[in-house]
C-alpha positions as a Python dict, from the first residue, in 0.01 Angstrom:
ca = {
    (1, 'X'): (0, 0, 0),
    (2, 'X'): (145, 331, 97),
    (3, 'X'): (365, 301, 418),
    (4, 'X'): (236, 384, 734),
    (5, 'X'): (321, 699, 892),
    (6, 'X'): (448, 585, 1244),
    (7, 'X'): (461, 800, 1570),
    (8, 'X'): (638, 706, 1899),
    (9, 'X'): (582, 782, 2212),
    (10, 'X'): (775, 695, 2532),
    (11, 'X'): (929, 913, 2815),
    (12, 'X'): (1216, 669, 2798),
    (13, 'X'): (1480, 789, 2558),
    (14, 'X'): (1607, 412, 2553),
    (15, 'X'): (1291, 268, 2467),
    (16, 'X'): (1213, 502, 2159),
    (17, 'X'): (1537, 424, 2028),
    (18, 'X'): (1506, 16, 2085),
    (19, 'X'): (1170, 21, 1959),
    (20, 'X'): (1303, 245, 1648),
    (21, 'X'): (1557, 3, 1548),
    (22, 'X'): (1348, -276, 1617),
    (23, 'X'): (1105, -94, 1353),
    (24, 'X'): (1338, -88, 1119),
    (25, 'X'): (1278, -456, 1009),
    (26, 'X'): (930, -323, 865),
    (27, 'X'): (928, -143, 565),
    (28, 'X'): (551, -111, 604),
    (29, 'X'): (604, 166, 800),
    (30, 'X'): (781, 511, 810),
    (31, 'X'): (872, 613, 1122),
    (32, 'X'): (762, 1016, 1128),
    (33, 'X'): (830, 1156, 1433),
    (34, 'X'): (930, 1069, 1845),
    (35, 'X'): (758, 1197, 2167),
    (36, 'X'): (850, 1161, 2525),
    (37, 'X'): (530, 1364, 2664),
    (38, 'X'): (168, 1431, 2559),
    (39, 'X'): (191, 1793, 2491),
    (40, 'X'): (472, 1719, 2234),
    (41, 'X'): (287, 1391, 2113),
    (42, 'X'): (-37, 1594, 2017),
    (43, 'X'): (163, 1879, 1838),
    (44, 'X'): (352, 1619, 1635),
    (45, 'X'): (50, 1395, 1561),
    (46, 'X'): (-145, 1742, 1428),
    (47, 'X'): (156, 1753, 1211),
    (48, 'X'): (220, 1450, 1099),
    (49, 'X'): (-157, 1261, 1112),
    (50, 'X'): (11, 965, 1177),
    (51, 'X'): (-151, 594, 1048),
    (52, 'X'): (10, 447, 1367),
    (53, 'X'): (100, 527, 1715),
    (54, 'X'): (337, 285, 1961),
    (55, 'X'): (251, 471, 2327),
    (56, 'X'): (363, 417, 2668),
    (57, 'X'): (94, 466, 2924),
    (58, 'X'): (241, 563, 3253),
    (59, 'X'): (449, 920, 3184),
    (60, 'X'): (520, 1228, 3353),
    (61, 'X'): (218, 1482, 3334),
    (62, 'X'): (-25, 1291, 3132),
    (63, 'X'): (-33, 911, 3049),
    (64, 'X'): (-70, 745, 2742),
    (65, 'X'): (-480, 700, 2813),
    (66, 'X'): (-538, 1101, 2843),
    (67, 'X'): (-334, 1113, 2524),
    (68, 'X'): (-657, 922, 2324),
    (69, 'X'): (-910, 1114, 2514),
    (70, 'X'): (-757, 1382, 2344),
    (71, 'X'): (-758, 1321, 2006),
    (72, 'X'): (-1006, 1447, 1767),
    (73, 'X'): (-1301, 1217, 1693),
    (74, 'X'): (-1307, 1226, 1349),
    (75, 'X'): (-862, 1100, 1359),
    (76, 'X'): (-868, 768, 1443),
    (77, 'X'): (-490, 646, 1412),
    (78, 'X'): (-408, 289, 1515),
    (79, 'X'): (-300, 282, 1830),
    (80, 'X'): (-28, 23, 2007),
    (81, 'X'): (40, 20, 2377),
    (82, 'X'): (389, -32, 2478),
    (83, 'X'): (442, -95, 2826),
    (84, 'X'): (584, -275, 3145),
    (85, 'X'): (259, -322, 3346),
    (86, 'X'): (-8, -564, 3244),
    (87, 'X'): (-282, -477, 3454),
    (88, 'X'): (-337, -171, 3226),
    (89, 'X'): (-456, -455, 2997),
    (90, 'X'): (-821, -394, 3002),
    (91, 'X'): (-883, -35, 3006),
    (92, 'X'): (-626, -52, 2715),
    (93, 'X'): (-847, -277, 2498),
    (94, 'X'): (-1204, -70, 2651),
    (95, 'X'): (-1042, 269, 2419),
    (96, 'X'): (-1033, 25, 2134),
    (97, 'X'): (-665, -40, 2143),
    (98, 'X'): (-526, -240, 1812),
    (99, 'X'): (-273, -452, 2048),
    (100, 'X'): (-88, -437, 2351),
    (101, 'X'): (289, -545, 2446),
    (102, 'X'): (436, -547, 2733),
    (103, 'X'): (815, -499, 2748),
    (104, 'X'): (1104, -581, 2699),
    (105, 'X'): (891, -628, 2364),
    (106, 'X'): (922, -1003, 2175),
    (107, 'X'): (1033, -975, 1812),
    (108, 'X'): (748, -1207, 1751),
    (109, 'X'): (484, -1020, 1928),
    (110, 'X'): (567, -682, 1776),
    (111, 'X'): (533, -877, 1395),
    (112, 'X'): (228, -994, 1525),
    (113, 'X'): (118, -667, 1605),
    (114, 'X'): (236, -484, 1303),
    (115, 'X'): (61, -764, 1093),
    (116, 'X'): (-247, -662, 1271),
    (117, 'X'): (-206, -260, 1137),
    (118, 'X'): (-113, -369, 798),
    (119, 'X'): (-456, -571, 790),
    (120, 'X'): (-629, -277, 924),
    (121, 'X'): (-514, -58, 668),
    (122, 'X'): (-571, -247, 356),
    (123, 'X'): (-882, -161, 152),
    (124, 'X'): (-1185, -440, 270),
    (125, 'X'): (-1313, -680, 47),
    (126, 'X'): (-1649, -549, -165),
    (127, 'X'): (-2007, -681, -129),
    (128, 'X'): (-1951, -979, -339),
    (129, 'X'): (-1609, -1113, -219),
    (130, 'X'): (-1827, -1113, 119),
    (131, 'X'): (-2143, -1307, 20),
    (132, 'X'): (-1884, -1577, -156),
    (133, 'X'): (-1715, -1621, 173),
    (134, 'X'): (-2023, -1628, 313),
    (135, 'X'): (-2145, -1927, 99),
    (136, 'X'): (-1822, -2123, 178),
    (137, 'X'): (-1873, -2081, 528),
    (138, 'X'): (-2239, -2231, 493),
    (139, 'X'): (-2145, -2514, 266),
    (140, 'X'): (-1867, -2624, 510),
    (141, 'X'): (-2144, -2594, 807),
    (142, 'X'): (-2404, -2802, 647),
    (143, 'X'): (-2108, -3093, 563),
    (144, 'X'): (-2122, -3329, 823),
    (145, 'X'): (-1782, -3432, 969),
    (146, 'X'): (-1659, -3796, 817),
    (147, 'X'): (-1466, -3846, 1170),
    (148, 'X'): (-1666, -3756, 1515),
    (149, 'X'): (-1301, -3842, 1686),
    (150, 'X'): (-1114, -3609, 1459),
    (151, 'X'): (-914, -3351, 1705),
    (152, 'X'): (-1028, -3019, 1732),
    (153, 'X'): (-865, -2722, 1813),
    (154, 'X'): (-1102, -2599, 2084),
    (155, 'X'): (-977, -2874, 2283),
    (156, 'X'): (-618, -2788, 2287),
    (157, 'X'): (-646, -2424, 2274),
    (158, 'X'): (-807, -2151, 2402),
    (159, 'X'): (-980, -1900, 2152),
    (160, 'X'): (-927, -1529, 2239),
    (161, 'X'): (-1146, -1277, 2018),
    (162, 'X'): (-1323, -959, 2153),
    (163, 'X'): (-1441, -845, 1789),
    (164, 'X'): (-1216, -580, 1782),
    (165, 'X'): (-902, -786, 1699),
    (166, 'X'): (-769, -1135, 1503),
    (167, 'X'): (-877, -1430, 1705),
    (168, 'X'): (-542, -1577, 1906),
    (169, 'X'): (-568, -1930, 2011),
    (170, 'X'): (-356, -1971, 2376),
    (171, 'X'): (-222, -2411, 2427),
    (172, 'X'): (-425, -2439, 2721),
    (173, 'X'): (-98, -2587, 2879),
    (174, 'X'): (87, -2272, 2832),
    (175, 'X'): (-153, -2096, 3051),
    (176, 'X'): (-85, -2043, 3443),
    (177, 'X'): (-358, -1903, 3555),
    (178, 'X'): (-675, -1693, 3495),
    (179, 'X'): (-803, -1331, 3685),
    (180, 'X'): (-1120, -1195, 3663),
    (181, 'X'): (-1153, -780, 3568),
    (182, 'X'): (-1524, -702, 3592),
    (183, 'X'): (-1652, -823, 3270),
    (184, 'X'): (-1288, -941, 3135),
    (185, 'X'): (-1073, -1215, 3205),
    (186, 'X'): (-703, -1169, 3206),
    (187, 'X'): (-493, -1522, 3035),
    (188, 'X'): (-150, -1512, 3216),
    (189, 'X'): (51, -1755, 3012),
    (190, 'X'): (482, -1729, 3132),
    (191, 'X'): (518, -1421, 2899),
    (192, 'X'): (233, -1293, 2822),
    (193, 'X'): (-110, -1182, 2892),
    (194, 'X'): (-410, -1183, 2706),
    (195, 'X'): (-756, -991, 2742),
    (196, 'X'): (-1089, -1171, 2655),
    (197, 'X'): (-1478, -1097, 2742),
    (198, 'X'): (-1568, -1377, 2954),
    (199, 'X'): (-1783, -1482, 3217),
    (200, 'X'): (-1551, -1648, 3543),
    (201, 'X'): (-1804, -1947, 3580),
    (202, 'X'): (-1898, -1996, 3211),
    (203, 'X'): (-1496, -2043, 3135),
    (204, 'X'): (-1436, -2281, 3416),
    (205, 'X'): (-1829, -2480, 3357),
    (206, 'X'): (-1805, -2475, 2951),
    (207, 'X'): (-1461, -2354, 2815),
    (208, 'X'): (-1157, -2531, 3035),
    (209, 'X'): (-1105, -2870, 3019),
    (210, 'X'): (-939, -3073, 3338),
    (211, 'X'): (-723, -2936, 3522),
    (212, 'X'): (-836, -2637, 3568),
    (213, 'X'): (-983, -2525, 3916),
    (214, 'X'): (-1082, -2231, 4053),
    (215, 'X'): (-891, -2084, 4394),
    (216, 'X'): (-1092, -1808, 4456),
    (217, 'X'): (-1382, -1641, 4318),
    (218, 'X'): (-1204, -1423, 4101),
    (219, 'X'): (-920, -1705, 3995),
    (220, 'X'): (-853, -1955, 3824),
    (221, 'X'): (-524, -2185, 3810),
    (222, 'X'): (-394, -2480, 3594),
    (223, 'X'): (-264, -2752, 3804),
    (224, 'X'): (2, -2822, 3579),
    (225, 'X'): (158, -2529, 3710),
    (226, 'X'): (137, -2514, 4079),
    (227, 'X'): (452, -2552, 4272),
    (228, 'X'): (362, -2503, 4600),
    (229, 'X'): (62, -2493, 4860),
    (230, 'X'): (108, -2272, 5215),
    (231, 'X'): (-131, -2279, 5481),
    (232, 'X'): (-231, -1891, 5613),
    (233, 'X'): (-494, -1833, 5890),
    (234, 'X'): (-879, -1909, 5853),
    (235, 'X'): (-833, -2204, 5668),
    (236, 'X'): (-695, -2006, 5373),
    (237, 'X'): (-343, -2037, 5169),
    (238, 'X'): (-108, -1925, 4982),
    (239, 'X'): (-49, -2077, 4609),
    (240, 'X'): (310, -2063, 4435),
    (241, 'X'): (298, -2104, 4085),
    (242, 'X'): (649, -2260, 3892),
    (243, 'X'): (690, -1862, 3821),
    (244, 'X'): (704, -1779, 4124),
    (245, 'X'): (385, -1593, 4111),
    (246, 'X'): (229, -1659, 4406),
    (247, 'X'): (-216, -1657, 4470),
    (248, 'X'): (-432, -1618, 4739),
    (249, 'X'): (-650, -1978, 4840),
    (250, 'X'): (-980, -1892, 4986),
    (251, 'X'): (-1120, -2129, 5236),
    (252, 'X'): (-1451, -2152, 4999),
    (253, 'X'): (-1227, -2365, 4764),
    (254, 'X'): (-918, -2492, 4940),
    (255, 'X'): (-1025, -2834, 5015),
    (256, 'X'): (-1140, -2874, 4667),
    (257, 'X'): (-788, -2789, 4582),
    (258, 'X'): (-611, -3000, 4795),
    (259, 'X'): (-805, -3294, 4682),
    (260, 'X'): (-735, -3172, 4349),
    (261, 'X'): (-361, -3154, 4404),
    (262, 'X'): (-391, -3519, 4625),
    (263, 'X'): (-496, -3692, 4315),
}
């Protein structure tokens, strides 16, 4: 496979030139070309037609978001956001967003990413190849299990796919707790977080196993994880996680909580 042309953007002088080094493990791709605004991004990317684009979001001017609104429609690089703020999570994956990292950037997550672009970019697998996975998949379906007690992964893990990207699967104890975004539910985990399509009541009534409970109507916490319990007015209270994070308690579910907690 041909290397990938690679563009990055980032008002930050220091984090072009981390992320460049960084980059440098990679042969896959070929770094062509740094930006620390959108006007200068879109002049180099008519250039260069990158395969690949690492962007920051919030910059002077223009952020990283007006950046893909203006692209042409018919250039569709790949497209990695790089930044310190998670709650640009969503909208990041709603423009069709290959990944997202927040920084300082893991050397794990990046290889994760870059993974993700090199799968992207290799040619798909024909008609055939398809309809022979396709029969595997069917035989292995219609073969009963020899062991009903045999573990499964859905019990220990949480499945993340929003068909636009590799399924992740998130150790359900690793996660601290869960915020709704309209349709989207945002996985907080102690380094990362994660974006899935989810329903608030179907995750907590189908998907979570025990010990998970929900606080409010948009959260959800794992028990695991909670350090401390406040009282505030109105019956309500506040929630400190072992991060430090703390979460609003509303009096619709604080004495499920505390019973929770009491057990």
């Amino acid at each position: 496979m041909n290397r990938l042309k690679t563009l990055l953007v980032d008002d930050e002088y220091s984090a072009i030139e981390g992320l460049a080094i960084r980059l440098e493990a990679f042969p896959q791709l070929e770094i062509v070309g740094y930006a620390r605004n959108v006007a200068d991004a879109l002049q180099l990317i008519s250039k260069t037609e990158p395969d690949l684009i690492f962007l920051d979001i919030e910059m002077p001017g223009q952020s990283g978001f007006e950046l893909i609104k203006q692209l042409q429609p018919e250039f569709c690089p790949a497209i990695i956001f790089v930044t310190a703020f998670h709650q640009y999570a969503v909208k990041a994956f709603e423009v069709r967003a290959l990944d997202y990292l927040l920084k300082p950037v893991k050397k794990e997550r990046l290889a994760e990413a870059i993974a993700r672009v090199v799968a992207r970019a290799e040619p798909q697998p024909n008609k055939q190849q398809l309809l022979e996975v396709a029969a595997i998949v069917q035989n292995a379906a219609a073969t009963p299990p020899a062991d009903t007690t045999t573990y499964r992964i859905e019990q220990e893990k949480l499945l993340i796919q929003d068909g636009h990207h590799p399924a992740q699967l998130i150790p359900y104890r690793d996660i601290l707790w869960i915020d709704a975004a309209g349709d989207y539910m945002c996985v907080h985990t102690s380094s990362e977080t994660f974006v899935m399509r989810a329903r608030m009541k179907s995750l907590i009534d189908e998907v979570l196993p025990d010990g998970f409970i929900r606080i409010h109507k948009s959260t959800i916490v794992n028990l695991q994880h909670v350090a401390k319990l406040e009282p505030l007015i109105n019956s309500e209270y506040k929630l400190t996680l072992v991060n430090k994070k703390t979460l609003k308690v509303s009096r619709t579910y604080s004495k499920q909580l505390k019973e929770s907690l009491s057990c």
